[in-house]
mmCIF file of C-alpha atoms and ligand atoms in Angstrom:
data_model
loop_
_atom_site.group_PDB
_atom_site.id
_atom_site.type_symbol
_atom_site.label_atom_id
_atom_site.label_comp_id
_atom_site.label_asym_id
_atom_site.label_seq_id
_atom_site.Cartn_x
_atom_site.Cartn_y
_atom_site.Cartn_z
ATOM 1 C CA MET A 131 45.847 -53.635 6.960
ATOM 2 C CA ALA A 132 44.274 -52.733 3.664
ATOM 3 C CA LEU A 133 45.935 -50.885 0.846
ATOM 4 C CA LEU A 134 43.613 -48.906 -1.395
ATOM 5 C CA PRO A 135 44.400 -48.281 -5.084
ATOM 6 C CA ILE A 136 45.487 -44.676 -5.690
ATOM 7 C CA ILE A 137 43.898 -42.841 -8.619
ATOM 8 C CA THR A 138 46.325 -40.946 -10.853
ATOM 9 C CA ALA A 139 45.717 -37.929 -13.068
ATOM 10 C CA PRO A 140 44.130 -37.334 -15.452
ATOM 11 C CA ASP A 141 40.930 -38.738 -13.945
ATOM 12 C CA PRO A 142 37.543 -36.988 -13.593
ATOM 13 C CA ARG A 143 37.261 -38.173 -9.966
ATOM 14 C CA LEU A 144 40.252 -35.991 -9.066
ATOM 15 C CA LYS A 145 38.313 -32.981 -10.403
ATOM 16 C CA THR A 146 35.236 -33.701 -8.264
ATOM 17 C CA VAL A 147 34.210 -31.776 -5.139
ATOM 18 C CA ALA A 148 33.873 -34.276 -2.274
ATOM 19 C CA ASP A 149 30.811 -34.478 -0.032
ATOM 20 C CA PRO A 150 30.900 -33.602 3.676
ATOM 21 C CA VAL A 151 30.801 -36.538 6.089
ATOM 22 C CA ALA A 152 27.371 -36.591 7.799
ATOM 23 C CA VAL A 153 28.245 -38.985 10.641
ATOM 24 C CA VAL A 154 31.699 -40.056 11.823
ATOM 25 C CA ASP A 155 31.030 -43.773 12.233
ATOM 26 C CA GLY A 156 32.904 -47.068 12.026
ATOM 27 C CA GLU A 157 32.884 -46.926 8.247
ATOM 28 C CA ILE A 158 34.745 -43.589 8.323
ATOM 29 C CA ARG A 159 37.220 -44.862 10.944
ATOM 30 C CA LYS A 160 37.923 -47.926 8.752
ATOM 31 C CA LEU A 161 38.459 -45.599 5.774
ATOM 32 C CA VAL A 162 40.910 -43.505 7.847
ATOM 33 C CA ASP A 163 42.838 -46.637 8.922
ATOM 34 C CA ASP A 164 43.071 -47.868 5.329
ATOM 35 C CA MET A 165 44.129 -44.400 4.155
ATOM 36 C CA TYR A 166 46.953 -44.336 6.746
ATOM 37 C CA ASP A 167 48.125 -47.772 5.555
ATOM 38 C CA THR A 168 47.977 -46.630 1.928
ATOM 39 C CA MET A 169 49.782 -43.335 2.612
ATOM 40 C CA TYR A 170 52.606 -44.911 4.647
ATOM 41 C CA ASP A 171 53.005 -47.719 2.118
ATOM 42 C CA ALA A 172 53.186 -45.393 -0.919
ATOM 43 C CA PRO A 173 55.059 -43.665 0.819
ATOM 44 C CA GLY A 174 53.549 -40.203 1.032
ATOM 45 C CA ILE A 175 53.005 -37.464 3.612
ATOM 46 C CA GLY A 176 49.324 -36.876 2.855
ATOM 47 C CA LEU A 177 46.344 -38.550 1.237
ATOM 48 C CA ALA A 178 42.791 -37.390 0.548
ATOM 49 C CA ALA A 179 39.852 -39.797 0.277
ATOM 50 C CA VAL A 180 39.143 -38.712 -3.303
ATOM 51 C CA GLN A 181 42.559 -40.107 -4.270
ATOM 52 C CA VAL A 182 41.308 -43.584 -3.342
ATOM 53 C CA GLY A 183 37.970 -43.035 -5.075
ATOM 54 C CA VAL A 184 35.918 -42.146 -1.982
ATOM 55 C CA MET A 185 34.206 -38.805 -2.590
ATOM 56 C CA LYS A 186 34.131 -37.759 1.067
ATOM 57 C CA ARG A 187 35.827 -34.879 2.878
ATOM 58 C CA VAL A 188 38.441 -36.964 4.716
ATOM 59 C CA LEU A 189 42.237 -36.629 4.675
ATOM 60 C CA VAL A 190 45.234 -38.055 6.496
ATOM 61 C CA MET A 191 48.740 -36.609 6.886
ATOM 62 C CA ASP A 192 52.046 -37.362 8.532
ATOM 63 C CA VAL A 193 54.857 -35.047 7.504
ATOM 64 C CA ILE A 194 57.363 -36.994 9.640
ATOM 65 C CA GLY A 195 56.436 -40.451 8.356
ATOM 66 C CA LYS A 196 56.104 -43.797 10.039
ATOM 67 C CA ASN A 197 59.677 -44.866 9.401
ATOM 68 C CA ALA A 198 61.411 -41.535 9.857
ATOM 69 C CA LYS A 199 64.585 -41.732 11.871
ATOM 70 C CA GLU A 200 64.225 -38.217 13.231
ATOM 71 C CA GLY A 201 61.243 -37.805 15.532
ATOM 72 C CA ASP A 202 58.072 -39.700 16.206
ATOM 73 C CA PRO A 203 55.269 -40.176 13.686
ATOM 74 C CA GLN A 204 52.763 -37.301 13.624
ATOM 75 C CA PRO A 205 49.562 -38.766 12.182
ATOM 76 C CA HIS A 206 46.644 -36.419 11.586
ATOM 77 C CA ALA A 207 43.203 -37.453 10.342
ATOM 78 C CA LEU A 208 40.894 -34.574 9.436
ATOM 79 C CA ILE A 209 37.201 -34.969 8.622
ATOM 80 C CA ASN A 210 35.266 -32.071 7.031
ATOM 81 C CA PRO A 211 38.305 -29.750 7.343
ATOM 82 C CA GLU A 212 37.784 -26.021 6.822
ATOM 83 C CA ILE A 213 40.491 -23.368 6.674
ATOM 84 C CA THR A 214 39.484 -20.621 9.121
ATOM 85 C CA TRP A 215 42.573 -18.385 8.928
ATOM 86 C CA VAL A 216 45.596 -17.915 6.692
ATOM 87 C CA SER A 217 48.747 -15.847 7.331
ATOM 88 C CA ASP A 218 49.599 -12.791 5.241
ATOM 89 C CA HIS A 219 53.009 -14.191 4.355
ATOM 90 C CA ASP A 220 53.532 -17.042 1.935
ATOM 91 C CA SER A 221 55.959 -19.903 1.616
ATOM 92 C CA THR A 222 57.073 -21.906 -1.399
ATOM 93 C CA TYR A 223 57.535 -25.656 -1.448
ATOM 94 C CA GLU A 224 58.343 -28.047 -4.240
ATOM 95 C CA GLU A 225 55.198 -30.174 -4.138
ATOM 96 C CA GLY A 226 54.492 -33.638 -5.402
ATOM 97 C CA CYS A 227 51.404 -35.809 -5.218
ATOM 98 C CA LEU A 228 50.676 -39.539 -5.186
ATOM 99 C CA SER A 229 48.087 -38.837 -7.914
ATOM 100 C CA VAL A 230 50.629 -36.984 -10.071
ATOM 101 C CA PRO A 231 53.494 -39.479 -9.859
ATOM 102 C CA GLN A 232 57.054 -38.405 -10.608
ATOM 103 C CA HIS A 233 56.278 -34.745 -11.227
ATOM 104 C CA TYR A 234 57.139 -31.872 -8.916
ATOM 105 C CA ALA A 235 56.618 -28.129 -9.025
ATOM 106 C CA GLU A 236 57.048 -25.128 -6.766
ATOM 107 C CA VAL A 237 53.742 -23.883 -5.340
ATOM 108 C CA VAL A 238 53.214 -20.689 -3.331
ATOM 109 C CA ARG A 239 50.704 -20.897 -0.472
ATOM 110 C CA PRO A 240 50.055 -19.073 2.823
ATOM 111 C CA ALA A 241 52.841 -20.036 5.241
ATOM 112 C CA GLU A 242 50.524 -20.629 8.229
ATOM 113 C CA VAL A 243 46.910 -21.740 8.476
ATOM 114 C CA LYS A 244 44.304 -22.657 11.052
ATOM 115 C CA VAL A 245 41.936 -25.493 10.175
ATOM 116 C CA LYS A 246 38.874 -26.676 12.045
ATOM 117 C CA TYR A 247 37.803 -30.262 11.539
ATOM 118 C CA LEU A 248 36.213 -33.312 13.143
ATOM 119 C CA ASP A 249 38.472 -36.010 14.573
ATOM 120 C CA VAL A 250 37.768 -39.759 14.283
ATOM 121 C CA ASP A 251 35.554 -39.510 17.372
ATOM 122 C CA GLY A 252 33.436 -36.819 15.702
ATOM 123 C CA GLN A 253 34.772 -34.106 18.024
ATOM 124 C CA GLU A 254 35.505 -30.632 16.677
ATOM 125 C CA GLN A 255 39.211 -29.780 16.757
ATOM 126 C CA GLU A 256 41.497 -27.036 15.484
ATOM 127 C CA LEU A 257 44.893 -27.508 13.852
ATOM 128 C CA GLU A 258 47.419 -24.661 13.726
ATOM 129 C CA ALA A 259 49.969 -25.490 11.067
ATOM 130 C CA ASP A 260 53.130 -23.923 9.717
ATOM 131 C CA GLY A 261 56.041 -25.155 7.608
ATOM 132 C CA LEU A 262 55.531 -28.330 5.608
ATOM 133 C CA LEU A 263 52.380 -29.254 7.564
ATOM 134 C CA ALA A 264 50.705 -25.985 6.473
ATOM 135 C CA THR A 265 51.519 -26.707 2.839
ATOM 136 C CA CYS A 266 50.421 -30.329 3.185
ATOM 137 C CA VAL A 267 47.033 -29.564 4.753
ATOM 138 C CA GLN A 268 46.269 -26.963 2.052
ATOM 139 C CA HIS A 269 47.300 -29.425 -0.680
ATOM 140 C CA GLU A 270 45.032 -32.139 0.801
ATOM 141 C CA ILE A 271 42.051 -29.811 1.308
ATOM 142 C CA ASP A 272 42.492 -28.768 -2.338
ATOM 143 C CA HIS A 273 41.963 -32.441 -3.280
ATOM 144 C CA LEU A 274 38.572 -32.370 -1.527
ATOM 145 C CA ASP A 275 37.642 -29.454 -3.815
ATOM 146 C CA GLY A 276 38.839 -31.170 -6.990
ATOM 147 C CA ILE A 277 42.071 -29.172 -7.188
ATOM 148 C CA LEU A 278 45.538 -30.619 -7.847
ATOM 149 C CA PHE A 279 48.851 -28.870 -7.148
ATOM 150 C CA VAL A 280 49.354 -28.601 -10.905
ATOM 151 C CA ASP A 281 46.299 -26.300 -10.985
ATOM 152 C CA HIS A 282 48.468 -23.750 -9.134
ATOM 153 C CA ILE A 283 51.187 -23.650 -11.797
ATOM 154 C CA SER A 284 51.247 -22.340 -15.362
ATOM 155 C CA ALA A 285 48.876 -23.940 -17.881
ATOM 156 C CA LEU A 286 51.858 -24.693 -20.097
ATOM 157 C CA LYS A 287 53.633 -26.733 -17.425
ATOM 158 C CA ARG A 288 50.377 -28.321 -16.193
ATOM 159 C CA ASN A 289 49.389 -29.527 -19.662
ATOM 160 C CA MET A 290 52.848 -30.900 -20.275
ATOM 161 C CA ILE A 291 52.660 -32.967 -17.056
ATOM 162 C CA LEU A 292 49.100 -34.176 -17.733
ATOM 163 C CA ARG A 293 49.959 -35.180 -21.299
ATOM 164 C CA LYS A 294 52.900 -37.240 -20.037
ATOM 165 C CA LEU A 295 50.709 -38.946 -17.417
ATOM 166 C CA LEU A 296 48.024 -39.684 -20.012
ATOM 167 C CA LYS A 297 50.613 -41.253 -22.281
ATOM 168 C CA ILE A 298 51.800 -43.536 -19.440
ATOM 169 C CA LYS A 299 48.172 -44.553 -18.779
ATOM 170 C CA LYS A 300 47.571 -45.382 -22.436
ATOM 171 C CA GLN A 301 50.742 -47.473 -22.565
ATOM 172 C CA ALA A 302 49.683 -49.355 -19.433
ATOM 173 C CA SER A 303 46.140 -50.154 -20.630
HETATM 174 NI NI1 LIG B 570 48.147 -34.803 -3.586
#
């Protein structure tokens, strides 16, 4: 088990577009394992590789969670994910992010999506998601494009959150 340090905003790496994975090899599978450990430990329901400083298009999710009392864990690892379809109707969730600690905001996104991706064996798969999983996968794919959930809210609220996070960073350094 390896826990990776999570980057918090503001940080230029969180604004960077991640590179596609060329070959799904042992290095990528190790990254996925470490990302699961890091996500469950945090704890969080999703984590993108850019959040641990790896600029590759890899994400993990589990909206149930390893220690949830209701239901079994539902781990998903998506490599080079691409949204292929979105529903006409939207849903609103109060989102948070391990890279934007202790701040939450309502974000409107399509309520259902289809995503094609490579699994850890390099095989092409499709995920059909609704509910929290649909929101989560869109949030994580945003990370791979250098977008944070705060980029979906008003500039006023976003700047207020980022200023507070910057202040915490300055105090810590
Ligand atoms: Ni996030």
